[in-house]
Amino acid sequence: MGDSHSWAAAPTAAERARSVLATAWSCAVTAGGEREEFVGAHTVDDDGRVVLRVPEDSALLTAAICAPHGEPSAVLEFADVAPVPVRRRVRSRLRLAGWFTPEGDRLAFQAARIVFTPSTGAVVLALDEFAQARPDPLAADEARLLTHLADAHPDAVERLTRLVPPDSLHGAVRVQPLAVDRLGLTLRVERARAHGDVRLTFHAPADDVARLTERMHVLLTRAAGASCPRALQRQRADGDG
């Protein structure tokens, strides 16, 4: 079948980190013993360099000007929060250590160490790999796409669970869409006291929303031909009782 696939493609850690950086609206900055939260104050260059706008009276500005250049003296932290309400909504964190260089009324950040921490554990990224990586093409639309799927099409989410291995659904009390990228959809399977994530890969990359729609239709067609997981059958039966 043309829609069958055996590859388990997923974005690289560097690509996921760049997606977090591209979509983050806020960041926490620690420098000179001071920690500040900035909302809507940073931009990102094509190579992943962060440029921050700070108030003139910010302690960070003074710390950046006085700090020695060429050695880490500041840390930037970004949190990747799931747009759909799930247990433990922070999907990953991105931490950049380095130093600031004043550029007019802005501060340009030069990273010396980059650590990306998804649920599977921290990964130290090579600086050149991070600079060359690109955000996922669906990153900017992900929040809208996932909330629409969860709110308007819960029946489709339930149907997709037919593609999940039965063992992964054991004890499931709720399944929600957790993430989507050009290579697949991730579901969060919540149990009474734990949770796990299951990835459904697309048969081909989806580099825009139109292609994503087609890839999702393929998944749903495959799911329609699969039997309902016994775990969810039991769950519905218990709920009806």
PDB file of C-alpha atoms in Angstrom:
ATOM      1  CA  MET A   1       0.000   0.000   0.000  1.00  0.00           C
ATOM      2  CA  GLY A   2       1.249   3.448  -0.844  1.00  0.00           C
ATOM      3  CA  ASP A   3       0.270   4.810   2.567  1.00  0.00           C
ATOM      4  CA  SER A   4       2.147   2.198   4.577  1.00  0.00           C
ATOM      5  CA  HIS A   5       5.427   3.128   6.162  1.00  0.00           C
ATOM      6  CA  SER A   6       8.004   1.618   8.462  1.00  0.00           C
ATOM      7  CA  TRP A   7      10.200   4.651   9.143  1.00  0.00           C
ATOM      8  CA  ALA A   8       9.943   6.455  12.452  1.00  0.00           C
ATOM      9  CA  ALA A   9      11.043   9.885  11.326  1.00  0.00           C
ATOM     10  CA  ALA A  10      11.152  12.729  13.824  1.00  0.00           C
ATOM     11  CA  PRO A  11      12.787  16.160  13.863  1.00  0.00           C
ATOM     12  CA  THR A  12      16.342  16.315  15.172  1.00  0.00           C
ATOM     13  CA  ALA A  13      17.010  17.806  18.593  1.00  0.00           C
ATOM     14  CA  ALA A  14      18.490  20.893  16.905  1.00  0.00           C
ATOM     15  CA  GLU A  15      15.380  21.341  14.736  1.00  0.00           C
ATOM     16  CA  ARG A  16      13.110  20.960  17.748  1.00  0.00           C
ATOM     17  CA  ALA A  17      15.193  23.494  19.663  1.00  0.00           C
ATOM     18  CA  ARG A  18      14.991  25.980  16.794  1.00  0.00           C
ATOM     19  CA  SER A  19      11.208  25.476  16.698  1.00  0.00           C
ATOM     20  CA  VAL A  20      10.990  26.284  20.405  1.00  0.00           C
ATOM     21  CA  LEU A  21      13.066  29.409  19.862  1.00  0.00           C
ATOM     22  CA  ALA A  22      11.008  30.472  16.846  1.00  0.00           C
ATOM     23  CA  THR A  23       7.671  30.239  18.641  1.00  0.00           C
ATOM     24  CA  ALA A  24       8.564  31.291  22.183  1.00  0.00           C
ATOM     25  CA  TRP A  25       6.905  34.550  23.210  1.00  0.00           C
ATOM     26  CA  SER A  26       8.811  34.978  26.456  1.00  0.00           C
ATOM     27  CA  CYS A  27      12.186  34.149  27.946  1.00  0.00           C
ATOM     28  CA  ALA A  28      13.878  34.249  31.318  1.00  0.00           C
ATOM     29  CA  VAL A  29      17.314  35.888  31.488  1.00  0.00           C
ATOM     30  CA  THR A  30      19.841  35.472  34.276  1.00  0.00           C
ATOM     31  CA  ALA A  31      22.928  37.707  34.330  1.00  0.00           C
ATOM     32  CA  GLY A  32      25.013  39.398  37.000  1.00  0.00           C
ATOM     33  CA  GLY A  33      23.057  37.700  39.747  1.00  0.00           C
ATOM     34  CA  GLU A  34      19.802  39.179  38.409  1.00  0.00           C
ATOM     35  CA  ARG A  35      16.922  37.268  36.827  1.00  0.00           C
ATOM     36  CA  GLU A  36      14.296  38.924  34.660  1.00  0.00           C
ATOM     37  CA  GLU A  37      11.345  37.701  32.617  1.00  0.00           C
ATOM     38  CA  PHE A  38      10.856  39.313  29.206  1.00  0.00           C
ATOM     39  CA  VAL A  39       7.661  38.983  27.170  1.00  0.00           C
ATOM     40  CA  GLY A  40       7.598  39.799  23.476  1.00  0.00           C
ATOM     41  CA  ALA A  41      11.013  41.414  23.740  1.00  0.00           C
ATOM     42  CA  HIS A  42      13.246  39.146  21.651  1.00  0.00           C
ATOM     43  CA  THR A  43      13.763  38.359  17.990  1.00  0.00           C
ATOM     44  CA  VAL A  44      15.681  35.514  16.363  1.00  0.00           C
ATOM     45  CA  ASP A  45      18.011  35.746  13.379  1.00  0.00           C
ATOM     46  CA  ASP A  46      18.174  33.072  10.682  1.00  0.00           C
ATOM     47  CA  ASP A  47      21.169  31.467  12.403  1.00  0.00           C
ATOM     48  CA  GLY A  48      19.412  31.280  15.765  1.00  0.00           C
ATOM     49  CA  ARG A  49      21.021  34.357  17.313  1.00  0.00           C
ATOM     50  CA  VAL A  50      18.759  36.008  19.886  1.00  0.00           C
ATOM     51  CA  VAL A  51      18.470  39.799  20.042  1.00  0.00           C
ATOM     52  CA  LEU A  52      16.785  41.262  23.115  1.00  0.00           C
ATOM     53  CA  ARG A  53      15.199  44.666  23.684  1.00  0.00           C
ATOM     54  CA  VAL A  54      15.470  45.771  27.314  1.00  0.00           C
ATOM     55  CA  PRO A  55      14.393  48.911  29.186  1.00  0.00           C
ATOM     56  CA  GLU A  56      17.104  51.489  29.843  1.00  0.00           C
ATOM     57  CA  ASP A  57      16.723  51.033  33.586  1.00  0.00           C
ATOM     58  CA  SER A  58      17.047  47.233  33.408  1.00  0.00           C
ATOM     59  CA  ALA A  59      19.689  45.706  35.658  1.00  0.00           C
ATOM     60  CA  LEU A  60      20.373  43.279  32.818  1.00  0.00           C
ATOM     61  CA  LEU A  61      21.581  46.094  30.579  1.00  0.00           C
ATOM     62  CA  THR A  62      24.154  47.177  33.156  1.00  0.00           C
ATOM     63  CA  ALA A  63      25.234  43.582  33.772  1.00  0.00           C
ATOM     64  CA  ALA A  64      25.679  42.982  30.043  1.00  0.00           C
ATOM     65  CA  ILE A  65      27.794  46.091  29.507  1.00  0.00           C
ATOM     66  CA  CYS A  66      30.026  45.349  32.502  1.00  0.00           C
ATOM     67  CA  ALA A  67      30.413  41.603  31.940  1.00  0.00           C
ATOM     68  CA  PRO A  68      33.636  40.341  30.302  1.00  0.00           C
ATOM     69  CA  HIS A  69      33.123  39.248  26.704  1.00  0.00           C
ATOM     70  CA  GLY A  70      34.181  35.861  25.425  1.00  0.00           C
ATOM     71  CA  GLU A  71      33.101  33.872  28.462  1.00  0.00           C
ATOM     72  CA  PRO A  72      29.627  32.785  29.593  1.00  0.00           C
ATOM     73  CA  SER A  73      28.056  35.418  31.829  1.00  0.00           C
ATOM     74  CA  ALA A  74      24.346  35.093  31.043  1.00  0.00           C
ATOM     75  CA  VAL A  75      21.723  32.368  30.589  1.00  0.00           C
ATOM     76  CA  LEU A  76      18.563  32.480  28.460  1.00  0.00           C
ATOM     77  CA  GLU A  77      15.780  29.998  29.181  1.00  0.00           C
ATOM     78  CA  PHE A  78      12.752  29.180  27.036  1.00  0.00           C
ATOM     79  CA  ALA A  79       9.859  26.848  27.875  1.00  0.00           C
ATOM     80  CA  ASP A  80       7.892  24.921  25.253  1.00  0.00           C
ATOM     81  CA  VAL A  81       4.316  24.645  26.574  1.00  0.00           C
ATOM     82  CA  ALA A  82       1.723  22.374  24.972  1.00  0.00           C
ATOM     83  CA  PRO A  83      -1.176  24.413  23.546  1.00  0.00           C
ATOM     84  CA  VAL A  84      -3.688  21.714  24.536  1.00  0.00           C
ATOM     85  CA  PRO A  85      -4.338  21.188  28.268  1.00  0.00           C
ATOM     86  CA  VAL A  86      -2.516  18.010  29.253  1.00  0.00           C
ATOM     87  CA  ARG A  87      -0.757  16.736  32.317  1.00  0.00           C
ATOM     88  CA  ARG A  88       2.711  18.346  32.578  1.00  0.00           C
ATOM     89  CA  ARG A  89       2.228  20.855  29.793  1.00  0.00           C
ATOM     90  CA  VAL A  90       5.902  21.827  29.459  1.00  0.00           C
ATOM     91  CA  ARG A  91       7.022  19.642  26.567  1.00  0.00           C
ATOM     92  CA  SER A  92      10.648  20.761  26.570  1.00  0.00           C
ATOM     93  CA  ARG A  93      13.025  23.477  27.721  1.00  0.00           C
ATOM     94  CA  LEU A  94      15.807  25.309  25.920  1.00  0.00           C
ATOM     95  CA  ARG A  95      18.745  26.821  27.783  1.00  0.00           C
ATOM     96  CA  LEU A  96      21.429  28.986  26.170  1.00  0.00           C
ATOM     97  CA  ALA A  97      24.547  30.054  28.069  1.00  0.00           C
ATOM     98  CA  GLY A  98      26.778  32.789  26.693  1.00  0.00           C
ATOM     99  CA  TRP A  99      27.161  36.555  26.796  1.00  0.00           C
ATOM    100  CA  PHE A 100      25.478  39.733  25.598  1.00  0.00           C
ATOM    101  CA  THR A 101      26.944  42.367  23.319  1.00  0.00           C
ATOM    102  CA  PRO A 102      25.257  45.792  23.203  1.00  0.00           C
ATOM    103  CA  GLU A 103      23.992  46.774  19.735  1.00  0.00           C
ATOM    104  CA  GLY A 104      22.461  50.215  20.011  1.00  0.00           C
ATOM    105  CA  ASP A 105      19.367  49.923  22.187  1.00  0.00           C
ATOM    106  CA  ARG A 106      19.394  46.125  21.972  1.00  0.00           C
ATOM    107  CA  LEU A 107      21.442  43.249  23.352  1.00  0.00           C
ATOM    108  CA  ALA A 108      22.698  40.550  20.990  1.00  0.00           C
ATOM    109  CA  PHE A 109      23.289  37.177  22.622  1.00  0.00           C
ATOM    110  CA  GLN A 110      26.246  35.012  21.657  1.00  0.00           C
ATOM    111  CA  ALA A 111      25.662  31.408  22.751  1.00  0.00           C
ATOM    112  CA  ALA A 112      28.569  29.296  23.960  1.00  0.00           C
ATOM    113  CA  ARG A 113      26.542  26.303  25.157  1.00  0.00           C
ATOM    114  CA  ILE A 114      23.068  25.135  24.162  1.00  0.00           C
ATOM    115  CA  VAL A 115      21.097  22.507  26.058  1.00  0.00           C
ATOM    116  CA  PHE A 116      17.758  21.191  24.817  1.00  0.00           C
ATOM    117  CA  THR A 117      15.732  19.176  27.324  1.00  0.00           C
ATOM    118  CA  PRO A 118      12.720  17.224  26.064  1.00  0.00           C
ATOM    119  CA  SER A 119      10.949  14.609  28.194  1.00  0.00           C
ATOM    120  CA  THR A 120      13.577  12.037  27.232  1.00  0.00           C
ATOM    121  CA  GLY A 121      16.451  13.986  28.824  1.00  0.00           C
ATOM    122  CA  ALA A 122      18.922  16.796  28.199  1.00  0.00           C
ATOM    123  CA  VAL A 123      20.880  17.024  24.927  1.00  0.00           C
ATOM    124  CA  VAL A 124      23.865  19.328  24.427  1.00  0.00           C
ATOM    125  CA  LEU A 125      23.689  20.755  20.904  1.00  0.00           C
ATOM    126  CA  ALA A 126      26.672  21.614  18.743  1.00  0.00           C
ATOM    127  CA  LEU A 127      26.696  25.336  17.975  1.00  0.00           C
ATOM    128  CA  ASP A 128      27.071  24.860  14.225  1.00  0.00           C
ATOM    129  CA  GLU A 129      24.294  22.265  14.117  1.00  0.00           C
ATOM    130  CA  PHE A 130      21.986  24.642  15.969  1.00  0.00           C
ATOM    131  CA  ALA A 131      22.847  27.537  13.644  1.00  0.00           C
ATOM    132  CA  GLN A 132      22.243  25.447  10.507  1.00  0.00           C
ATOM    133  CA  ALA A 133      18.992  23.854  11.704  1.00  0.00           C
ATOM    134  CA  ARG A 134      15.673  25.374  10.736  1.00  0.00           C
ATOM    135  CA  PRO A 135      12.409  25.544  12.680  1.00  0.00           C
ATOM    136  CA  ASP A 136       9.720  23.108  11.656  1.00  0.00           C
ATOM    137  CA  PRO A 137       7.582  24.643   8.869  1.00  0.00           C
ATOM    138  CA  LEU A 138       4.438  23.951  10.917  1.00  0.00           C
ATOM    139  CA  ALA A 139       5.775  25.445  14.145  1.00  0.00           C
ATOM    140  CA  ALA A 140       4.028  28.795  13.746  1.00  0.00           C
ATOM    141  CA  ASP A 141       0.668  27.080  13.110  1.00  0.00           C
ATOM    142  CA  GLU A 142       1.019  24.232  15.604  1.00  0.00           C
ATOM    143  CA  ALA A 143      -0.932  25.803  18.482  1.00  0.00           C
ATOM    144  CA  ARG A 144      -3.902  26.638  16.258  1.00  0.00           C
ATOM    145  CA  LEU A 145      -3.864  23.232  14.580  1.00  0.00           C
ATOM    146  CA  LEU A 146      -3.695  21.238  17.814  1.00  0.00           C
ATOM    147  CA  THR A 147      -6.359  23.222  19.667  1.00  0.00           C
ATOM    148  CA  HIS A 148      -8.675  22.892  16.667  1.00  0.00           C
ATOM    149  CA  LEU A 149      -8.086  19.136  16.548  1.00  0.00           C
ATOM    150  CA  ALA A 150      -8.718  18.732  20.285  1.00  0.00           C
ATOM    151  CA  ASP A 151     -11.729  21.059  20.535  1.00  0.00           C
ATOM    152  CA  ALA A 152     -13.511  20.521  17.224  1.00  0.00           C
ATOM    153  CA  HIS A 153     -12.580  16.932  16.370  1.00  0.00           C
ATOM    154  CA  PRO A 154     -12.340  14.802  19.533  1.00  0.00           C
ATOM    155  CA  ASP A 155     -13.880  11.962  17.518  1.00  0.00           C
ATOM    156  CA  ALA A 156     -10.893  12.069  15.165  1.00  0.00           C
ATOM    157  CA  VAL A 157      -8.483  11.909  18.101  1.00  0.00           C
ATOM    158  CA  GLU A 158     -10.315   8.854  19.430  1.00  0.00           C
ATOM    159  CA  ARG A 159     -10.214   7.233  16.003  1.00  0.00           C
ATOM    160  CA  LEU A 160      -6.465   7.809  15.799  1.00  0.00           C
ATOM    161  CA  THR A 161      -5.983   5.772  18.982  1.00  0.00           C
ATOM    162  CA  ARG A 162      -6.721   2.725  16.820  1.00  0.00           C
ATOM    163  CA  LEU A 163      -3.216   3.182  15.406  1.00  0.00           C
ATOM    164  CA  VAL A 164      -1.647   3.116  18.890  1.00  0.00           C
ATOM    165  CA  PRO A 165      -0.193  -0.194  20.158  1.00  0.00           C
ATOM    166  CA  PRO A 166      -2.644  -1.689  22.696  1.00  0.00           C
ATOM    167  CA  ASP A 167       0.016  -1.869  25.404  1.00  0.00           C
ATOM    168  CA  SER A 168       0.455   1.910  25.205  1.00  0.00           C
ATOM    169  CA  LEU A 169      -3.254   2.406  25.894  1.00  0.00           C
ATOM    170  CA  HIS A 170      -3.417   0.146  28.947  1.00  0.00           C
ATOM    171  CA  GLY A 171      -5.125   2.058  31.765  1.00  0.00           C
ATOM    172  CA  ALA A 172      -5.730   5.121  29.573  1.00  0.00           C
ATOM    173  CA  VAL A 173      -8.249   7.647  30.900  1.00  0.00           C
ATOM    174  CA  ARG A 174      -7.665  10.374  28.295  1.00  0.00           C
ATOM    175  CA  VAL A 175      -5.830  10.860  25.005  1.00  0.00           C
ATOM    176  CA  GLN A 176      -4.997  14.328  23.690  1.00  0.00           C
ATOM    177  CA  PRO A 177      -2.937  15.691  20.767  1.00  0.00           C
ATOM    178  CA  LEU A 178       0.369  16.858  22.230  1.00  0.00           C
ATOM    179  CA  ALA A 179       2.483  17.968  19.260  1.00  0.00           C
ATOM    180  CA  VAL A 180       2.578  18.022  15.490  1.00  0.00           C
ATOM    181  CA  ASP A 181       5.425  18.631  13.062  1.00  0.00           C
ATOM    182  CA  ARG A 182       6.133  17.999   9.408  1.00  0.00           C
ATOM    183  CA  LEU A 183       6.925  14.339  10.092  1.00  0.00           C
ATOM    184  CA  GLY A 184       4.204  13.216  12.468  1.00  0.00           C
ATOM    185  CA  LEU A 185       1.629  13.687  15.217  1.00  0.00           C
ATOM    186  CA  THR A 186       2.275  12.940  18.904  1.00  0.00           C
ATOM    187  CA  LEU A 187      -0.514  11.892  21.258  1.00  0.00           C
ATOM    188  CA  ARG A 188      -0.392  12.168  25.048  1.00  0.00           C
ATOM    189  CA  VAL A 189      -1.902   9.093  26.704  1.00  0.00           C
ATOM    190  CA  GLU A 190      -2.885   9.909  30.274  1.00  0.00           C
ATOM    191  CA  ARG A 191      -3.459   7.245  32.914  1.00  0.00           C
ATOM    192  CA  ALA A 192      -4.645   7.571  36.494  1.00  0.00           C
ATOM    193  CA  ARG A 193      -1.165   8.196  37.903  1.00  0.00           C
ATOM    194  CA  ALA A 194       1.106   8.390  34.870  1.00  0.00           C
ATOM    195  CA  HIS A 195       1.224   9.309  31.217  1.00  0.00           C
ATOM    196  CA  GLY A 196       3.095   8.417  28.045  1.00  0.00           C
ATOM    197  CA  ASP A 197       3.498   9.778  24.539  1.00  0.00           C
ATOM    198  CA  VAL A 198       2.932   7.923  21.283  1.00  0.00           C
ATOM    199  CA  ARG A 199       4.063   9.173  17.895  1.00  0.00           C
ATOM    200  CA  LEU A 200       2.154   8.552  14.670  1.00  0.00           C
ATOM    201  CA  THR A 201       4.420   9.225  11.712  1.00  0.00           C
ATOM    202  CA  PHE A 202       3.188  10.488   8.372  1.00  0.00           C
ATOM    203  CA  HIS A 203       3.801   8.515   5.178  1.00  0.00           C
ATOM    204  CA  ALA A 204       5.561  11.598   3.752  1.00  0.00           C
ATOM    205  CA  PRO A 205       6.654  14.993   5.142  1.00  0.00           C
ATOM    206  CA  ALA A 206       4.096  17.790   5.420  1.00  0.00           C
ATOM    207  CA  ASP A 207       5.870  21.049   4.657  1.00  0.00           C
ATOM    208  CA  ASP A 208       2.742  23.203   4.862  1.00  0.00           C
ATOM    209  CA  VAL A 209      -0.782  23.106   6.288  1.00  0.00           C
ATOM    210  CA  ALA A 210      -2.323  21.850   3.032  1.00  0.00           C
ATOM    211  CA  ARG A 211      -0.008  18.844   2.998  1.00  0.00           C
ATOM    212  CA  LEU A 212      -0.629  18.295   6.703  1.00  0.00           C
ATOM    213  CA  THR A 213      -4.363  18.060   6.019  1.00  0.00           C
ATOM    214  CA  GLU A 214      -3.708  15.335   3.448  1.00  0.00           C
ATOM    215  CA  ARG A 215      -1.355  13.453   5.789  1.00  0.00           C
ATOM    216  CA  MET A 216      -3.970  13.550   8.566  1.00  0.00           C
ATOM    217  CA  HIS A 217      -6.616  12.201   6.199  1.00  0.00           C
ATOM    218  CA  VAL A 218      -4.324   9.276   5.402  1.00  0.00           C
ATOM    219  CA  LEU A 219      -3.866   8.527   9.114  1.00  0.00           C
ATOM    220  CA  LEU A 220      -7.622   8.703   9.719  1.00  0.00           C
ATOM    221  CA  THR A 221      -8.306   6.415   6.768  1.00  0.00           C
ATOM    222  CA  ARG A 222      -5.864   3.873   8.159  1.00  0.00           C
ATOM    223  CA  ALA A 223      -7.437   4.230  11.585  1.00  0.00           C
ATOM    224  CA  ALA A 224     -10.941   3.668  10.188  1.00  0.00           C
ATOM    225  CA  GLY A 225      -9.875   0.242   9.036  1.00  0.00           C
ATOM    226  CA  ALA A 226      -8.421  -0.740  12.399  1.00  0.00           C
ATOM    227  CA  SER A 227     -10.319  -2.186  15.351  1.00  0.00           C
ATOM    228  CA  CYS A 228     -11.069  -0.111  18.446  1.00  0.00           C
ATOM    229  CA  PRO A 229      -8.447  -0.754  21.158  1.00  0.00           C
ATOM    230  CA  ARG A 230      -9.797  -2.993  23.923  1.00  0.00           C
ATOM    231  CA  ALA A 231      -8.421  -0.573  26.533  1.00  0.00           C
ATOM    232  CA  LEU A 232     -10.689   2.207  25.273  1.00  0.00           C
ATOM    233  CA  GLN A 233     -13.604  -0.199  24.856  1.00  0.00           C
ATOM    234  CA  ARG A 234     -13.295  -1.090  28.528  1.00  0.00           C
ATOM    235  CA  GLN A 235     -12.852   2.581  29.439  1.00  0.00           C
ATOM    236  CA  ARG A 236     -16.113   3.556  27.716  1.00  0.00           C
ATOM    237  CA  ALA A 237     -17.942   0.595  29.242  1.00  0.00           C
ATOM    238  CA  ASP A 238     -16.774   1.568  32.742  1.00  0.00           C
ATOM    239  CA  GLY A 239     -17.821   5.152  32.122  1.00  0.00           C
ATOM    240  CA  ASP A 240     -21.284   4.091  30.996  1.00  0.00           C
ATOM    241  CA  GLY A 241     -21.696   2.074  34.128  1.00  0.00           C
TER     242      GLY A 241
END
